[in-house]
């Protein structure tokens, strides 16, 4: 009887330790998620301030933008992150993210293929992005009929 009680106590202690480690791991993940939210808030604040700015091919701010000039501008002026100049170069400089792992602040790459990226916007949640296009800087659906989403990328 004493042996089985000892085994049961050891098993229970092991279970408690595993649960504790799991809870601590989850708390750690929540902390990093909150940091991501804070960073997104900073980037989105800059992006939102440019709503309505006109589209001008090759423009990178502060009063007019093309798509990659816009994403470069908002990351540089909010987090100090320098993104390459073109949508294709930004595609190559970001880490690929699956659609199911998409987070606010990730970049949405649009084109005919991974070798032909011609547009980029920033995901803002609820199926929408903010981007600079022929109607200027606007919020719009990511999966609009006129876009062919090729990939998503996370800015390091």
CSV table of N, CA and C in Angstrom, one decimal, residues 19-125:
chain,number,residue,atom,x,y,z
A,19,UNK,N,1.7,20.9,-15.5
A,19,UNK,CA,0.7,21.9,-15.7
A,19,UNK,C,1.3,23.3,-15.4
A,20,UNK,N,2.1,23.4,-14.4
A,20,UNK,CA,2.8,24.7,-14.0
A,20,UNK,C,3.6,25.2,-15.2
A,21,UNK,N,4.4,24.3,-15.8
A,21,UNK,CA,5.3,24.7,-16.9
A,21,UNK,C,4.4,25.1,-18.1
A,22,UNK,N,3.3,24.4,-18.3
A,22,UNK,CA,2.4,24.8,-19.4
A,22,UNK,C,1.8,26.2,-19.2
A,23,UNK,N,1.4,26.5,-18.0
A,23,UNK,CA,0.8,27.8,-17.7
A,23,UNK,C,1.8,28.9,-17.8
A,24,UNK,N,3.0,28.6,-17.3
A,24,UNK,CA,4.1,29.6,-17.5
A,24,UNK,C,4.4,29.9,-18.9
A,25,UNK,N,4.5,28.8,-19.7
A,25,UNK,CA,4.7,29.0,-21.2
A,25,UNK,C,3.7,29.8,-21.8
A,26,UNK,N,2.4,29.6,-21.5
A,26,UNK,CA,1.3,30.4,-22.1
A,26,UNK,C,1.4,31.8,-21.6
A,27,UNK,N,1.8,32.1,-20.4
A,27,UNK,CA,1.9,33.5,-20.0
A,27,UNK,C,3.0,34.2,-20.8
A,28,UNK,N,4.1,33.4,-21.0
A,28,UNK,CA,5.2,34.0,-21.8
A,28,UNK,C,4.7,34.4,-23.2
A,29,UNK,N,3.9,33.5,-23.8
A,29,UNK,CA,3.4,33.8,-25.2
A,29,UNK,C,2.5,35.0,-25.2
A,30,UNK,N,1.7,35.2,-24.1
A,30,UNK,CA,0.8,36.3,-24.0
A,30,UNK,C,1.6,37.6,-23.9
A,31,UNK,N,2.7,37.6,-23.2
A,31,UNK,CA,3.5,38.8,-23.1
A,31,UNK,C,4.0,39.2,-24.5
A,32,UNK,N,4.5,38.2,-25.3
A,32,UNK,CA,5.1,38.6,-26.6
A,32,UNK,C,3.9,39.1,-27.5
A,33,UNK,N,2.8,38.5,-27.4
A,33,UNK,CA,1.6,38.9,-28.2
A,33,UNK,C,1.2,40.3,-27.9
A,34,UNK,N,1.3,40.7,-26.6
A,34,UNK,CA,0.9,42.1,-26.2
A,34,UNK,C,2.0,43.0,-26.8
A,35,UNK,N,3.2,42.7,-26.8
A,35,UNK,CA,4.3,43.5,-27.4
A,35,UNK,C,4.0,43.7,-28.9
A,36,UNK,N,3.5,42.7,-29.6
A,36,UNK,CA,3.2,42.8,-31.0
A,36,UNK,C,2.1,43.7,-31.2
A,37,UNK,N,1.1,43.7,-30.3
A,37,UNK,CA,-0.1,44.6,-30.4
A,37,UNK,C,0.4,46.0,-30.2
A,38,UNK,N,1.3,46.3,-29.3
A,38,UNK,CA,1.8,47.6,-29.1
A,38,UNK,C,2.5,48.1,-30.3
A,39,UNK,N,3.3,47.2,-30.9
A,39,UNK,CA,4.0,47.6,-32.2
A,39,UNK,C,3.1,47.9,-33.3
A,40,UNK,N,2.1,47.0,-33.4
A,40,UNK,CA,1.1,47.3,-34.5
A,40,UNK,C,0.4,48.6,-34.3
A,41,UNK,N,0.0,48.9,-33.0
A,41,UNK,CA,-0.6,50.2,-32.8
A,41,UNK,C,0.2,51.4,-33.2
A,42,UNK,N,1.5,51.3,-33.0
A,42,UNK,CA,2.4,52.4,-33.5
A,42,UNK,C,2.4,52.5,-35.0
A,43,UNK,N,2.5,51.3,-35.7
A,43,UNK,CA,2.6,51.3,-37.2
A,43,UNK,C,1.2,51.8,-37.7
A,44,UNK,N,0.2,51.3,-37.1
A,44,UNK,CA,-1.2,51.6,-37.6
A,44,UNK,C,-1.5,53.1,-37.4
A,45,UNK,N,-1.0,53.7,-36.3
A,45,UNK,CA,-1.2,55.1,-36.1
A,45,UNK,C,-0.6,55.9,-37.2
A,46,UNK,N,0.6,55.6,-37.6
A,46,UNK,CA,1.3,56.3,-38.7
A,46,UNK,C,0.5,56.1,-40.0
A,47,UNK,N,0.1,54.8,-40.3
A,47,UNK,CA,-0.6,54.5,-41.5
A,47,UNK,C,-1.9,55.2,-41.6
A,48,UNK,N,-2.7,55.2,-40.5
A,48,UNK,CA,-4.0,55.9,-40.5
A,48,UNK,C,-3.9,57.4,-40.7
A,49,UNK,N,-2.8,57.9,-40.2
A,49,UNK,CA,-2.6,59.4,-40.4
A,49,UNK,C,-2.5,59.8,-41.9
A,50,UNK,N,-2.2,58.8,-42.7
A,50,UNK,CA,-1.9,59.1,-44.1
A,50,UNK,C,-3.2,58.7,-45.0
A,51,UNK,N,-4.3,58.3,-44.4
A,51,UNK,CA,-5.5,58.0,-45.2
A,51,UNK,C,-5.9,59.2,-46.0
A,52,UNK,N,-6.2,58.9,-47.3
A,52,UNK,CA,-6.6,60.0,-48.2
A,52,UNK,C,-5.4,60.6,-48.9
A,53,UNK,N,-4.2,60.3,-48.5
A,53,UNK,CA,-3.0,60.9,-49.3
A,53,UNK,C,-3.1,60.3,-50.7
A,54,UNK,N,-2.7,61.1,-51.7
A,54,UNK,CA,-2.7,60.7,-53.1
A,54,UNK,C,-1.7,59.6,-53.4
A,55,UNK,N,-2.1,58.8,-54.4
A,55,UNK,CA,-1.1,57.9,-55.0
A,55,UNK,C,-0.3,58.6,-56.1
A,56,UNK,N,1.0,58.4,-56.0
A,56,UNK,CA,1.9,58.9,-57.1
A,56,UNK,C,2.9,57.8,-57.3
A,57,UNK,N,3.1,57.3,-58.5
A,57,UNK,CA,4.0,56.3,-58.8
A,57,UNK,C,5.4,56.7,-58.4
A,58,UNK,N,6.1,55.9,-57.6
A,58,UNK,CA,7.5,56.1,-57.1
A,58,UNK,C,7.6,57.0,-55.9
A,59,UNK,N,6.4,57.5,-55.4
A,59,UNK,CA,6.5,58.4,-54.2
A,59,UNK,C,6.6,57.5,-52.9
A,60,UNK,N,7.3,58.1,-52.0
A,60,UNK,CA,7.6,57.4,-50.7
A,60,UNK,C,7.3,58.3,-49.5
A,61,UNK,N,6.3,59.2,-49.7
A,61,UNK,CA,5.9,60.1,-48.5
A,61,UNK,C,6.6,61.4,-48.6
A,62,UNK,N,6.3,62.3,-47.7
A,62,UNK,CA,5.3,62.2,-46.6
A,62,UNK,C,3.9,62.6,-47.0
A,63,UNK,N,3.7,63.1,-48.2
A,63,UNK,CA,2.4,63.5,-48.6
A,63,UNK,C,1.8,62.8,-49.8
A,64,UNK,N,2.6,61.9,-50.4
A,64,UNK,CA,2.1,61.1,-51.5
A,64,UNK,C,2.9,59.8,-51.5
A,65,UNK,N,2.2,58.7,-52.0
A,65,UNK,CA,2.8,57.4,-51.9
A,65,UNK,C,2.5,56.5,-53.1
A,66,UNK,N,3.3,55.5,-53.4
A,66,UNK,CA,2.9,54.3,-54.1
A,66,UNK,C,2.9,53.2,-53.1
A,67,UNK,N,2.5,52.0,-53.4
A,67,UNK,CA,2.2,51.0,-52.4
A,67,UNK,C,3.5,50.7,-51.6
A,68,UNK,N,4.6,50.4,-52.2
A,68,UNK,CA,5.8,50.0,-51.4
A,68,UNK,C,6.4,51.2,-50.7
A,69,UNK,N,6.2,52.4,-51.3
A,69,UNK,CA,6.7,53.6,-50.6
A,69,UNK,C,5.9,53.8,-49.3
A,70,UNK,N,4.6,53.5,-49.4
A,70,UNK,CA,3.7,53.6,-48.2
A,70,UNK,C,4.2,52.7,-47.1
A,71,UNK,N,4.3,51.4,-47.4
A,71,UNK,CA,4.7,50.4,-46.4
A,71,UNK,C,6.1,50.8,-45.8
A,72,UNK,N,7.0,51.2,-46.7
A,72,UNK,CA,8.3,51.6,-46.2
A,72,UNK,C,8.2,52.8,-45.3
A,73,UNK,N,7.4,53.8,-45.6
A,73,UNK,CA,7.3,55.0,-44.8
A,73,UNK,C,6.7,54.6,-43.4
A,74,UNK,N,5.6,53.8,-43.4
A,74,UNK,CA,5.0,53.6,-42.1
A,74,UNK,C,5.9,52.8,-41.2
A,75,UNK,N,6.6,51.8,-41.7
A,75,UNK,CA,7.5,51.1,-40.8
A,75,UNK,C,8.7,51.9,-40.3
A,76,UNK,N,9.2,52.7,-41.2
A,76,UNK,CA,10.4,53.5,-40.9
A,76,UNK,C,10.0,54.6,-39.8
A,77,UNK,N,8.8,55.2,-40.0
A,77,UNK,CA,8.4,56.3,-39.2
A,77,UNK,C,7.7,55.9,-37.9
A,78,UNK,N,7.5,54.6,-37.7
A,78,UNK,CA,6.8,54.1,-36.5
A,78,UNK,C,7.8,53.3,-35.6
A,79,UNK,N,8.5,52.4,-36.3
A,79,UNK,CA,9.4,51.4,-35.6
A,79,UNK,C,10.9,51.6,-35.9
A,80,UNK,N,11.2,52.5,-36.9
A,80,UNK,CA,12.6,52.6,-37.3
A,80,UNK,C,13.1,51.5,-38.2
A,81,UNK,N,12.1,50.7,-38.8
A,81,UNK,CA,12.5,49.6,-39.6
A,81,UNK,C,12.6,50.0,-41.0
A,82,UNK,N,13.7,49.8,-41.7
A,82,UNK,CA,13.9,50.1,-43.1
A,82,UNK,C,13.5,49.0,-44.0
A,83,UNK,N,12.5,49.1,-44.8
A,83,UNK,CA,12.1,48.1,-45.8
A,83,UNK,C,12.7,48.5,-47.1
A,84,UNK,N,13.0,47.5,-47.9
A,84,UNK,CA,13.4,47.8,-49.3
A,84,UNK,C,12.4,48.6,-50.1
A,85,UNK,N,12.8,49.2,-51.2
A,85,UNK,CA,11.9,50.1,-51.9
A,85,UNK,C,10.7,49.5,-52.7
A,86,UNK,N,10.9,48.4,-53.3
A,86,UNK,CA,9.8,47.8,-54.2
A,86,UNK,C,9.1,46.7,-53.5
A,87,UNK,N,7.8,46.5,-53.9
A,87,UNK,CA,7.0,45.4,-53.4
A,87,UNK,C,7.7,44.0,-53.5
A,88,UNK,N,8.4,43.8,-54.7
A,88,UNK,CA,9.1,42.5,-54.9
A,88,UNK,C,10.2,42.4,-53.9
A,89,UNK,N,11.0,43.5,-53.7
A,89,UNK,CA,12.1,43.4,-52.7
A,89,UNK,C,11.6,43.2,-51.3
A,90,UNK,N,10.4,43.9,-50.9
A,90,UNK,CA,9.9,43.7,-49.6
A,90,UNK,C,9.4,42.2,-49.4
A,91,UNK,N,8.9,41.6,-50.5
A,91,UNK,CA,8.5,40.2,-50.5
A,91,UNK,C,9.7,39.4,-50.1
A,92,UNK,N,10.8,39.6,-50.7
A,92,UNK,CA,12.0,38.8,-50.4
A,92,UNK,C,12.6,39.1,-49.0
A,93,UNK,N,12.3,40.3,-48.5
A,93,UNK,CA,13.0,40.6,-47.2
A,93,UNK,C,12.1,40.3,-46.0
A,94,UNK,N,10.9,39.8,-46.2
A,94,UNK,CA,10.0,39.4,-45.1
A,94,UNK,C,9.9,37.9,-44.9
A,95,UNK,N,9.5,37.4,-43.7
A,95,UNK,CA,9.4,36.0,-43.5
A,95,UNK,C,8.0,35.6,-43.9
A,96,UNK,N,7.8,34.5,-44.7
A,96,UNK,CA,6.6,34.0,-45.1
A,96,UNK,C,5.7,33.6,-43.9
A,97,UNK,N,4.4,33.9,-44.0
A,97,UNK,CA,3.4,33.6,-43.0
A,97,UNK,C,2.2,32.9,-43.7
A,98,UNK,N,1.7,31.8,-43.1
A,98,UNK,CA,0.5,31.2,-43.6
A,98,UNK,C,-0.7,32.1,-43.3
A,99,UNK,N,-1.7,32.0,-44.1
A,99,UNK,CA,-2.9,32.8,-43.9
A,99,UNK,C,-3.5,32.6,-42.5
A,100,UNK,N,-3.5,31.4,-42.1
A,100,UNK,CA,-4.1,31.1,-40.8
A,100,UNK,C,-3.2,31.7,-39.6
A,101,UNK,N,-2.0,32.1,-39.9
A,101,UNK,CA,-1.1,32.7,-38.8
A,101,UNK,C,-1.0,34.2,-39.0
A,102,UNK,N,-1.7,34.8,-40.0
A,102,UNK,CA,-1.6,36.2,-40.3
A,102,UNK,C,-2.0,37.0,-39.0
A,103,UNK,N,-1.1,38.1,-38.8
A,103,UNK,CA,-1.3,39.0,-37.7
A,103,UNK,C,-1.4,40.4,-38.2
A,104,UNK,N,-2.0,41.2,-37.4
A,104,UNK,CA,-2.1,42.7,-37.8
A,104,UNK,C,-0.7,43.2,-37.9
A,105,UNK,N,-0.4,43.9,-39.0
A,105,UNK,CA,0.9,44.5,-39.3
A,105,UNK,C,1.7,43.7,-40.3
A,106,UNK,N,1.2,42.4,-40.6
A,106,UNK,CA,1.9,41.6,-41.6
A,106,UNK,C,1.6,42.3,-43.0
A,107,UNK,N,2.5,42.0,-43.9
A,107,UNK,CA,2.4,42.6,-45.3
A,107,UNK,C,1.6,41.6,-46.2
A,108,UNK,N,0.8,42.1,-47.0
A,108,UNK,CA,0.0,41.3,-48.0
A,108,UNK,C,0.6,41.6,-49.4
A,109,UNK,N,1.1,40.5,-50.0
A,109,UNK,CA,1.7,40.7,-51.3
A,109,UNK,C,0.8,40.2,-52.4
A,110,UNK,N,0.6,41.0,-53.4
A,110,UNK,CA,-0.3,40.8,-54.5
A,110,UNK,C,0.5,40.8,-55.8
A,111,UNK,N,0.1,39.9,-56.7
A,111,UNK,CA,0.8,39.8,-58.0
A,111,UNK,C,0.3,38.6,-58.8
A,112,UNK,N,1.0,38.3,-59.8
A,112,UNK,CA,0.6,37.1,-60.6
A,112,UNK,C,1.3,35.8,-60.2
A,113,UNK,N,2.4,36.0,-59.5
A,113,UNK,CA,3.2,34.9,-59.0
A,113,UNK,C,4.2,35.4,-57.9
A,114,UNK,N,4.9,34.5,-57.3
A,114,UNK,CA,5.9,35.0,-56.3
A,114,UNK,C,7.1,35.7,-57.0
A,115,UNK,N,7.2,35.5,-58.3
A,115,UNK,CA,8.3,36.2,-59.1
A,115,UNK,C,7.8,37.5,-59.7
A,116,UNK,N,6.5,37.8,-59.5
A,116,UNK,CA,5.9,39.0,-60.1
A,116,UNK,C,4.9,39.6,-59.1
A,117,UNK,N,5.5,40.2,-58.0
A,117,UNK,CA,4.8,40.9,-57.0
A,117,UNK,C,4.7,42.3,-57.5
A,118,UNK,N,3.5,42.9,-57.6
A,118,UNK,CA,3.4,44.2,-58.1
A,118,UNK,C,2.6,45.1,-57.1
A,119,UNK,N,2.2,44.6,-55.9
A,119,UNK,CA,1.5,45.4,-55.0
A,119,UNK,C,1.7,44.9,-53.6
A,120,UNK,N,1.7,45.8,-52.6
A,120,UNK,CA,1.8,45.4,-51.2
A,120,UNK,C,0.9,46.3,-50.3
A,121,UNK,N,0.3,45.7,-49.3
A,121,UNK,CA,-0.4,46.5,-48.3
A,121,UNK,C,-0.2,45.9,-47.0
A,122,UNK,N,-0.7,46.5,-45.9
A,122,UNK,CA,-0.5,46.0,-44.6
A,122,UNK,C,-1.8,45.5,-44.0
A,123,UNK,N,-1.8,44.3,-43.5
A,123,UNK,CA,-3.0,43.7,-42.9
A,123,UNK,C,-3.4,44.4,-41.6
A,124,UNK,N,-4.6,44.8,-41.5
A,124,UNK,CA,-5.1,45.5,-40.3
A,124,UNK,C,-6.1,44.8,-39.5
A,125,UNK,N,-6.4,43.5,-39.9
A,125,UNK,CA,-7.4,42.7,-39.2
A,125,UNK,C,-8.8,42.7,-39.9
